[in-house]
Each structure stands twice: as structure tokens, then as C-alpha cells.
mmCIF file of C-alpha atoms in Angstrom:
data_model
loop_
_atom_site.group_PDB
_atom_site.id
_atom_site.type_symbol
_atom_site.label_atom_id
_atom_site.label_comp_id
_atom_site.label_asym_id
_atom_site.label_seq_id
_atom_site.Cartn_x
_atom_site.Cartn_y
_atom_site.Cartn_z
ATOM 1 C CA MET A 17 0.000 0.000 0.000
ATOM 2 C CA SER A 18 1.550 3.307 -1.098
ATOM 3 C CA ASP A 19 -0.560 5.832 0.816
ATOM 4 C CA THR A 20 -0.266 5.813 4.618
ATOM 5 C CA LEU A 21 -0.678 8.686 7.053
ATOM 6 C CA LYS A 22 1.549 8.607 10.134
ATOM 7 C CA ILE A 23 -0.340 10.229 13.006
ATOM 8 C CA GLY A 24 0.631 10.661 16.651
ATOM 9 C CA LEU A 25 -1.854 10.525 19.522
ATOM 10 C CA PRO A 26 -1.038 11.803 23.024
ATOM 11 C CA LYS A 27 -0.113 9.481 25.853
ATOM 12 C CA GLY A 28 -0.978 10.395 29.429
ATOM 13 C CA SER A 29 -4.013 12.283 30.674
ATOM 14 C CA LEU A 30 -5.565 12.752 27.214
ATOM 15 C CA GLN A 31 -4.965 9.191 25.990
ATOM 16 C CA ASP A 32 -8.281 7.614 27.000
ATOM 17 C CA SER A 33 -10.422 10.561 25.919
ATOM 18 C CA THR A 34 -8.589 10.765 22.584
ATOM 19 C CA ILE A 35 -9.143 7.070 21.843
ATOM 20 C CA LYS A 36 -12.800 7.455 22.824
ATOM 21 C CA LEU A 37 -13.135 10.482 20.538
ATOM 22 C CA PHE A 38 -11.627 8.547 17.620
ATOM 23 C CA ALA A 39 -14.017 5.662 18.320
ATOM 24 C CA LYS A 40 -16.997 8.014 18.065
ATOM 25 C CA SER A 41 -15.498 9.338 14.831
ATOM 26 C CA GLY A 42 -15.272 5.846 13.313
ATOM 27 C CA TRP A 43 -11.744 4.658 14.153
ATOM 28 C CA LYS A 44 -11.416 1.772 16.620
ATOM 29 C CA ILE A 45 -7.958 1.883 18.206
ATOM 30 C CA ASN A 46 -6.653 -1.143 20.107
ATOM 31 C CA LEU A 47 -3.748 -0.510 22.459
ATOM 32 C CA HIS A 48 -1.205 -3.194 23.288
ATOM 33 C CA HIS A 49 0.527 -3.493 26.648
ATOM 34 C CA ARG A 50 3.924 -1.724 26.576
ATOM 35 C CA ASN A 51 3.493 -1.023 22.863
ATOM 36 C CA TYR A 52 3.478 2.491 21.375
ATOM 37 C CA PHE A 53 1.986 1.409 18.039
ATOM 38 C CA PRO A 54 -1.696 0.424 18.403
ATOM 39 C CA ASP A 55 -3.871 -1.272 15.810
ATOM 40 C CA VAL A 56 -6.609 0.693 14.064
ATOM 41 C CA ASN A 57 -9.390 -0.328 11.698
ATOM 42 C CA ASP A 58 -7.989 1.790 8.856
ATOM 43 C CA GLU A 59 -5.180 0.502 6.625
ATOM 44 C CA GLU A 60 -4.376 4.083 5.614
ATOM 45 C CA LEU A 61 -3.395 5.072 9.172
ATOM 46 C CA ASN A 62 -0.205 4.311 11.075
ATOM 47 C CA ILE A 63 -0.652 5.426 14.698
ATOM 48 C CA SER A 64 2.066 6.169 17.267
ATOM 49 C CA MET A 65 1.448 7.014 20.922
ATOM 50 C CA CYS A 66 3.730 9.891 21.973
ATOM 51 C CA ARG A 67 4.200 12.232 24.899
ATOM 52 C CA ALA A 68 2.298 15.457 24.271
ATOM 53 C CA GLN A 69 5.439 17.424 25.126
ATOM 54 C CA GLU A 70 7.343 15.831 22.217
ATOM 55 C CA MET A 71 4.569 15.598 19.618
ATOM 56 C CA ALA A 72 5.094 18.936 17.860
ATOM 57 C CA LYS A 73 8.815 18.217 17.397
ATOM 58 C CA TYR A 74 8.097 14.821 15.811
ATOM 59 C CA VAL A 75 5.582 16.438 13.439
ATOM 60 C CA GLU A 76 7.926 19.308 12.572
ATOM 61 C CA ASP A 77 10.773 16.897 11.787
ATOM 62 C CA GLY A 78 8.548 14.715 9.561
ATOM 63 C CA ILE A 79 8.748 11.634 11.780
ATOM 64 C CA LEU A 80 4.964 12.031 11.922
ATOM 65 C CA ASP A 81 2.698 13.503 9.237
ATOM 66 C CA ALA A 82 0.193 14.745 11.807
ATOM 67 C CA GLY A 83 -0.456 14.636 15.521
ATOM 68 C CA MET A 84 -2.491 15.951 18.424
ATOM 69 C CA THR A 85 -0.991 17.967 21.251
ATOM 70 C CA GLY A 86 -1.607 21.087 23.283
ATOM 71 C CA LYS A 87 -1.154 24.612 21.981
ATOM 72 C CA ASP A 88 1.162 25.058 24.987
ATOM 73 C CA TRP A 89 3.656 22.450 23.740
ATOM 74 C CA ILE A 90 3.637 23.857 20.206
ATOM 75 C CA LEU A 91 4.637 27.240 21.630
ATOM 76 C CA GLU A 92 7.071 25.705 24.122
ATOM 77 C CA ASN A 93 9.019 24.031 21.311
ATOM 78 C CA ASN A 94 8.606 26.924 18.836
ATOM 79 C CA SER A 95 7.460 24.277 16.365
ATOM 80 C CA ASP A 96 7.068 25.199 12.695
ATOM 81 C CA VAL A 97 3.946 23.178 11.875
ATOM 82 C CA VAL A 98 0.499 23.613 10.349
ATOM 83 C CA GLU A 99 -2.209 24.044 12.988
ATOM 84 C CA VAL A 100 -5.078 22.316 11.230
ATOM 85 C CA SER A 101 -7.744 23.010 13.846
ATOM 86 C CA ASN A 102 -8.565 23.389 17.515
ATOM 87 C CA LEU A 103 -10.008 20.301 19.188
ATOM 88 C CA VAL A 104 -11.385 21.625 22.459
ATOM 89 C CA TYR A 105 -11.628 18.604 24.694
ATOM 90 C CA SER A 106 -9.940 17.118 27.735
ATOM 91 C CA LYS A 107 -10.129 14.243 30.176
ATOM 92 C CA VAL A 108 -12.886 15.834 32.264
ATOM 93 C CA SER A 109 -14.389 18.717 30.333
ATOM 94 C CA ASN A 110 -15.017 20.188 26.911
ATOM 95 C CA ARG A 111 -13.057 23.387 27.550
ATOM 96 C CA PRO A 112 -9.517 24.774 27.413
ATOM 97 C CA ALA A 113 -7.036 24.373 30.258
ATOM 98 C CA ARG A 114 -5.049 27.252 31.775
ATOM 99 C CA TRP A 115 -1.412 27.708 32.698
ATOM 100 C CA ILE A 116 -1.504 29.874 35.803
ATOM 101 C CA LEU A 117 1.001 31.670 38.007
ATOM 102 C CA ALA A 118 0.440 30.658 41.633
ATOM 103 C CA VAL A 119 2.013 31.429 45.004
ATOM 104 C CA ALA A 120 1.514 30.195 48.553
ATOM 105 C CA GLY A 121 -1.804 31.279 50.033
ATOM 106 C CA ASP A 122 -0.119 33.226 52.823
ATOM 107 C CA SER A 123 2.664 34.773 50.716
ATOM 108 C CA PRO A 124 2.982 38.557 50.316
ATOM 109 C CA TYR A 125 3.041 38.301 46.498
ATOM 110 C CA MET A 126 -0.152 39.685 44.973
ATOM 111 C CA LYS A 127 0.864 40.311 41.344
ATOM 112 C CA PRO A 128 3.577 39.090 38.925
ATOM 113 C CA GLU A 129 5.702 42.201 39.501
ATOM 114 C CA ASP A 130 6.054 41.245 43.175
ATOM 115 C CA LEU A 131 8.124 38.204 42.119
ATOM 116 C CA ALA A 132 11.068 40.248 40.814
ATOM 117 C CA GLY A 133 14.283 38.510 41.888
ATOM 118 C CA LYS A 134 12.414 35.379 43.025
ATOM 119 C CA LYS A 135 12.386 31.731 41.884
ATOM 120 C CA VAL A 136 9.659 30.213 39.702
ATOM 121 C CA ALA A 137 9.306 26.476 38.985
ATOM 122 C CA THR A 138 7.505 25.069 35.939
ATOM 123 C CA GLU A 139 7.473 22.350 33.304
ATOM 124 C CA LEU A 140 6.623 24.963 30.653
ATOM 125 C CA LEU A 141 10.060 26.551 30.746
ATOM 126 C CA GLY A 142 10.253 28.485 27.462
ATOM 127 C CA VAL A 143 6.748 29.962 27.604
ATOM 128 C CA THR A 144 7.218 30.997 31.235
ATOM 129 C CA LYS A 145 10.534 32.739 30.513
ATOM 130 C CA ARG A 146 8.956 34.651 27.611
ATOM 131 C CA TYR A 147 5.970 35.585 29.810
ATOM 132 C CA PHE A 148 8.214 37.280 32.397
ATOM 133 C CA GLU A 149 10.492 38.800 29.749
ATOM 134 C CA GLU A 150 7.507 40.441 28.038
ATOM 135 C CA LYS A 151 6.475 41.929 31.380
ATOM 136 C CA GLY A 152 10.010 43.090 32.074
ATOM 137 C CA ILE A 153 10.232 41.120 35.322
ATOM 138 C CA ASP A 154 13.592 39.597 36.229
ATOM 139 C CA VAL A 155 13.007 36.166 37.808
ATOM 140 C CA GLU A 156 14.858 32.865 37.976
ATOM 141 C CA VAL A 157 12.837 30.216 36.124
ATOM 142 C CA PHE A 158 13.861 26.588 36.574
ATOM 143 C CA TYR A 159 12.517 23.287 35.276
ATOM 144 C CA SER A 160 10.216 21.184 37.463
ATOM 145 C CA TRP A 161 10.268 17.421 36.894
ATOM 146 C CA GLY A 162 6.894 16.916 38.569
ATOM 147 C CA ALA A 163 4.986 17.553 41.814
ATOM 148 C CA THR A 164 5.274 21.231 40.928
ATOM 149 C CA GLU A 165 2.575 22.382 43.368
ATOM 150 C CA ALA A 166 4.546 20.954 46.295
ATOM 151 C CA LYS A 167 7.669 22.979 45.517
ATOM 152 C CA VAL A 168 6.143 26.192 46.867
ATOM 153 C CA VAL A 169 4.990 24.423 50.028
ATOM 154 C CA GLU A 170 8.456 22.917 50.531
ATOM 155 C CA GLY A 171 10.131 26.302 50.082
ATOM 156 C CA LEU A 172 11.992 25.275 46.925
ATOM 157 C CA CYS A 173 10.567 28.218 44.974
ATOM 158 C CA ASP A 174 8.483 31.341 45.470
ATOM 159 C CA ALA A 175 5.926 30.657 42.717
ATOM 160 C CA ILE A 176 4.960 28.099 40.099
ATOM 161 C CA VAL A 177 3.504 28.109 36.619
ATOM 162 C CA GLU A 178 1.248 25.061 36.343
ATOM 163 C CA VAL A 179 -1.619 23.807 34.201
ATOM 164 C CA THR A 180 -5.134 23.537 35.630
ATOM 165 C CA GLU A 181 -8.714 23.237 34.420
ATOM 166 C CA THR A 182 -10.765 24.129 37.483
ATOM 167 C CA GLY A 183 -8.138 25.380 39.937
ATOM 168 C CA THR A 184 -9.230 22.758 42.467
ATOM 169 C CA THR A 185 -5.815 21.080 42.770
ATOM 170 C CA ILE A 186 -4.106 24.458 43.131
ATOM 171 C CA LYS A 187 -6.396 25.415 46.019
ATOM 172 C CA ALA A 188 -6.055 21.964 47.592
ATOM 173 C CA HIS A 189 -2.303 22.578 47.908
ATOM 174 C CA GLY A 190 -2.923 25.879 49.677
ATOM 175 C CA LEU A 191 -1.857 27.969 46.692
ATOM 176 C CA ARG A 192 -3.298 31.187 45.314
ATOM 177 C CA ILE A 193 -3.533 32.140 41.612
ATOM 178 C CA ILE A 194 -2.194 35.629 40.841
ATOM 179 C CA ASP A 195 -2.214 35.577 37.028
ATOM 180 C CA GLU A 196 -3.024 33.514 33.944
ATOM 181 C CA VAL A 197 -0.032 32.848 31.693
ATOM 182 C CA MET A 198 -1.964 31.298 28.792
ATOM 183 C CA GLN A 199 -4.948 29.183 27.792
ATOM 184 C CA THR A 200 -4.377 25.956 25.914
ATOM 185 C CA ASN A 201 -6.393 23.244 24.225
ATOM 186 C CA THR A 202 -5.639 20.285 22.002
ATOM 187 C CA ILE A 203 -4.588 21.088 18.432
ATOM 188 C CA LEU A 204 -4.592 18.835 15.377
ATOM 189 C CA LEU A 205 -1.330 19.731 13.629
ATOM 190 C CA ALA A 206 0.399 18.649 10.445
ATOM 191 C CA ASN A 207 3.904 18.534 9.027
ATOM 192 C CA LYS A 208 4.300 21.227 6.352
ATOM 193 C CA GLU A 209 5.451 18.814 3.624
ATOM 194 C CA ALA A 210 2.662 16.357 4.453
ATOM 195 C CA TRP A 211 0.154 19.220 4.267
ATOM 196 C CA GLU A 212 1.333 19.981 0.729
ATOM 197 C CA ASN A 213 0.761 16.348 -0.308
ATOM 198 C CA PRO A 214 -2.807 16.241 -1.747
ATOM 199 C CA TRP A 215 -3.603 12.730 -0.499
ATOM 200 C CA LYS A 216 -2.265 13.309 3.022
ATOM 201 C CA ARG A 217 -3.928 16.701 3.302
ATOM 202 C CA LYS A 218 -7.303 15.250 2.288
ATOM 203 C CA LYS A 219 -6.883 12.413 4.800
ATOM 204 C CA ILE A 220 -6.061 14.871 7.594
ATOM 205 C CA GLU A 221 -9.003 17.089 6.629
ATOM 206 C CA ASN A 222 -11.357 14.082 6.663
ATOM 207 C CA ILE A 223 -10.114 13.049 10.114
ATOM 208 C CA ASN A 224 -10.609 16.593 11.369
ATOM 209 C CA LEU A 225 -14.138 16.751 9.925
ATOM 210 C CA LEU A 226 -15.217 13.626 11.790
ATOM 211 C CA LEU A 227 -13.426 14.541 15.022
ATOM 212 C CA GLN A 228 -15.132 17.930 15.035
ATOM 213 C CA GLY A 229 -18.464 16.215 14.398
ATOM 214 C CA ALA A 230 -17.922 13.887 17.345
ATOM 215 C CA LEU A 231 -16.949 16.795 19.606
ATOM 216 C CA LYS A 232 -20.041 18.746 18.615
ATOM 217 C CA ALA A 233 -22.199 15.717 19.355
ATOM 218 C CA GLU A 234 -20.822 15.424 22.906
ATOM 219 C CA LYS A 235 -22.971 18.363 24.009
ATOM 220 C CA MET A 236 -26.096 17.430 22.039
ATOM 221 C CA VAL A 237 -28.865 14.818 22.024
ATOM 222 C CA GLY A 238 -31.690 13.900 19.697
ATOM 223 C CA LEU A 239 -35.339 14.185 20.714
ATOM 224 C CA LYS A 240 -38.202 12.435 18.952
ATOM 225 C CA MET A 241 -41.827 12.879 19.960
ATOM 226 C CA ASN A 242 -45.471 12.703 18.907
ATOM 227 C CA MET A 243 -47.186 16.098 19.029
ATOM 228 C CA PRO A 244 -50.769 17.295 18.585
ATOM 229 C CA LYS A 245 -50.900 19.196 15.298
ATOM 230 C CA ASN A 246 -52.653 22.142 16.932
ATOM 231 C CA ALA A 247 -49.663 22.559 19.297
ATOM 232 C CA LEU A 248 -47.108 22.614 16.478
ATOM 233 C CA GLU A 249 -46.919 26.398 15.957
ATOM 234 C CA LYS A 250 -46.402 27.079 19.660
ATOM 235 C CA ALA A 251 -43.813 24.310 19.866
ATOM 236 C CA MET A 252 -41.864 25.686 16.891
ATOM 237 C CA ASN A 253 -41.314 28.930 18.831
ATOM 238 C CA MET A 254 -40.119 26.921 21.826
ATOM 239 C CA LEU A 255 -37.863 24.268 20.328
ATOM 240 C CA PRO A 256 -34.140 25.042 20.026
ATOM 241 C CA SER A 257 -32.678 23.172 17.104
ATOM 242 C CA LEU A 258 -29.573 22.978 14.928
ATOM 243 C CA ASN A 259 -31.864 23.523 11.944
ATOM 244 C CA SER A 260 -35.618 23.456 11.538
ATOM 245 C CA PRO A 261 -37.145 20.411 13.275
ATOM 246 C CA THR A 262 -38.154 17.459 11.123
ATOM 247 C CA VAL A 263 -41.961 17.138 11.068
ATOM 248 C CA SER A 264 -43.697 14.056 9.641
ATOM 249 C CA ASP A 265 -47.392 13.222 9.302
ATOM 250 C CA LEU A 266 -48.814 10.274 11.254
ATOM 251 C CA SER A 267 -51.745 8.017 10.384
ATOM 252 C CA ASP A 268 -53.815 10.068 12.825
ATOM 253 C CA VAL A 269 -54.302 13.369 10.989
ATOM 254 C CA ASN A 270 -54.464 15.252 14.287
ATOM 255 C CA TRP A 271 -50.903 14.273 15.240
ATOM 256 C CA VAL A 272 -47.394 14.725 13.825
ATOM 257 C CA SER A 273 -43.995 13.214 14.609
ATOM 258 C CA VAL A 274 -41.280 15.780 15.434
ATOM 259 C CA GLU A 275 -37.521 15.155 15.617
ATOM 260 C CA ILE A 276 -34.853 17.670 16.683
ATOM 261 C CA MET A 277 -31.246 17.945 17.865
ATOM 262 C CA VAL A 278 -30.718 20.114 20.948
ATOM 263 C CA GLU A 279 -28.049 20.813 23.540
ATOM 264 C CA GLU A 280 -28.326 18.236 26.300
ATOM 265 C CA ILE A 281 -28.460 20.862 29.039
ATOM 266 C CA ALA A 282 -31.666 22.296 27.527
ATOM 267 C CA VAL A 283 -33.581 19.011 27.783
ATOM 268 C CA ARG A 284 -34.350 19.278 31.512
ATOM 269 C CA GLU A 285 -36.309 22.490 30.890
ATOM 270 C CA LEU A 286 -37.711 21.510 27.509
ATOM 271 C CA ILE A 287 -39.380 18.178 28.291
ATOM 272 C CA PRO A 288 -41.773 19.548 30.983
ATOM 273 C CA GLN A 289 -42.749 22.380 28.627
ATOM 274 C CA LEU A 290 -43.483 19.876 25.862
ATOM 275 C CA MET A 291 -45.584 17.771 28.203
ATOM 276 C CA ASP A 292 -47.657 20.861 28.998
ATOM 277 C CA LEU A 293 -48.439 21.120 25.264
ATOM 278 C CA GLY A 294 -49.777 17.563 25.232
ATOM 279 C CA VAL A 295 -46.714 15.978 23.608
ATOM 280 C CA GLU A 296 -46.411 12.191 24.065
ATOM 281 C CA GLY A 297 -43.828 9.435 23.490
ATOM 282 C CA ILE A 298 -40.761 11.626 23.962
ATOM 283 C CA ILE A 299 -37.555 9.689 23.215
ATOM 284 C CA GLU A 300 -34.112 11.077 24.004
ATOM 285 C CA TYR A 301 -31.085 9.453 22.328
ATOM 286 C CA PRO A 302 -27.337 10.147 22.211
ATOM 287 C CA LEU A 303 -25.543 11.321 19.066
ATOM 288 C CA ASN A 304 -22.197 10.099 17.734
ATOM 289 C CA LYS A 305 -21.499 12.911 15.283
ATOM 290 C CA VAL A 306 -23.120 16.179 14.242
ATOM 291 C CA ILE A 307 -21.760 17.471 10.917
#
């Protein structure tokens, strides 16, 4: 087979959610114990599992044609790649994460400028150095190999730059956020030469199309119901929908079947309102993709 796309998927915290997202998009990935090269039900794909921190470098160097990693690691490595699209998802939520500047809860530091001459620990070394340089603040930034939150508590540094989604872990360690360094989310990226190859570009674009459809579907559900025809006009003004609802006649001329796609969070308010209109047989079902 002449045409194969080499794509890297992130190991670590995003691994399970990425494999689940690909499954919803149509690609079944089977991991093997202690093996970085899983099987996939697509002969045109060659998948490698890589650390998110190294992904952009592998894509830039052409070891991989495409990959998924955080915007933070693209900037950290100053990688010269094509950012195909944002894929806003994570292990616990469908939203970006934040790299924040935090200090001990009882420290006197209230703003970044207060850290002049102090020590800052982080895994995101390059981005953090540029952040302080742009603000004109002279600090000592050093690399943290893990357990970064504990370094402030242990007195090894005066502040940290660490990634968080909700801030819960930061607060649990008795730390206080004094600034946001950057927001980050997962990016689908491509090697520049691969992007210029028509076959590879089309393959990457098709993968992106289906991934985006699966992500959109995560927040939506389908609703199907039987509705009295005389309630249809009022219901049309009430029903949120991606497009106009699908309305079909039933054997009983006084009733119609209505089908819509709505955001899942809206259903808890919508169903009681529909019941008040005399709607019956409401069925809610999950969606795999919305394109």
C-alpha cells in the first residue's frame, strides 16, 4: 500500500479521551501493553502514541505527518507546523485548560511584579521565561520534573507556573492564583510537507471533519416525539434546534412526529414544557457525530 498517514496521539491524561473520541469518529484503536503502536481499523493510518510534550517536534521533523498535542507544547518548542484546527476537549471537560502563576496562600506576592528577583518552577520553561520577559520582570525560572505544586509548600521556589482546568488542585495545595499565563487546548497539527501532499492533506481534513463532528455531538442529544398538530406552531417557537425540526405526518391526521437535535443541558427544561403542550412518546437518544 503506497498511501499511509503517520499520526501521533497523546499518551498520558488525554490518551483515554482521545481514543474514545476517535471511536466516536469511526476509528477503533486497540492498544497493546507496553506497545506504542496500536492497531486501528484503517489501513491508511499508522498510529504512534507519543508524549504530548514531544509531539510537535516529531511532526515538525517529519517523523509524523500529523499529531495531536496542546497549543502550549507547540509554543514551548517553537514548532514550525500547520495548525489544522482546535479540538477543544480534555479528560474531564469540553473546555480549554489554563497555565496559571500561583504562590503560597499566605505569601505577600499579589501580582507578577512582586516576584522580581524570586524563583519560579515550571514544566513549561520556554513559555514561562517569555511571559516574564515580556512583562520586564527579572526572575529565575527553573525546570520542574513533577509535583510542581509541592515545591512552593516545601520552600523550593516562590511561585509556580502550572496547568489547571478548574483550579481545584491548586487550592487543595494551599496555593493562590495571581495571574493567567496562557490558555491551551488540544490542536490537530500537520507537518508542512505532508500538508502539501494532496492525499495526506485530504486524509487529515477528513479526520478533522469527523473529530469535530464527534466533539459537537458530545454536548447534544436527539429528541423524537409525537405532538398534537394544533400545538405545532407554539412548539416551533419553543424548540431550540440545529436547523428546523423534522416534522412528519402520522396516520392520525391530528398528530405529527417531530424530531430535533438540541443541547443536552436544555432538555431538563424543555421536556416539561413539551408535556404541557400535550406531547407524548418523547424519546431522548445520544448522538455520535453532528456534521
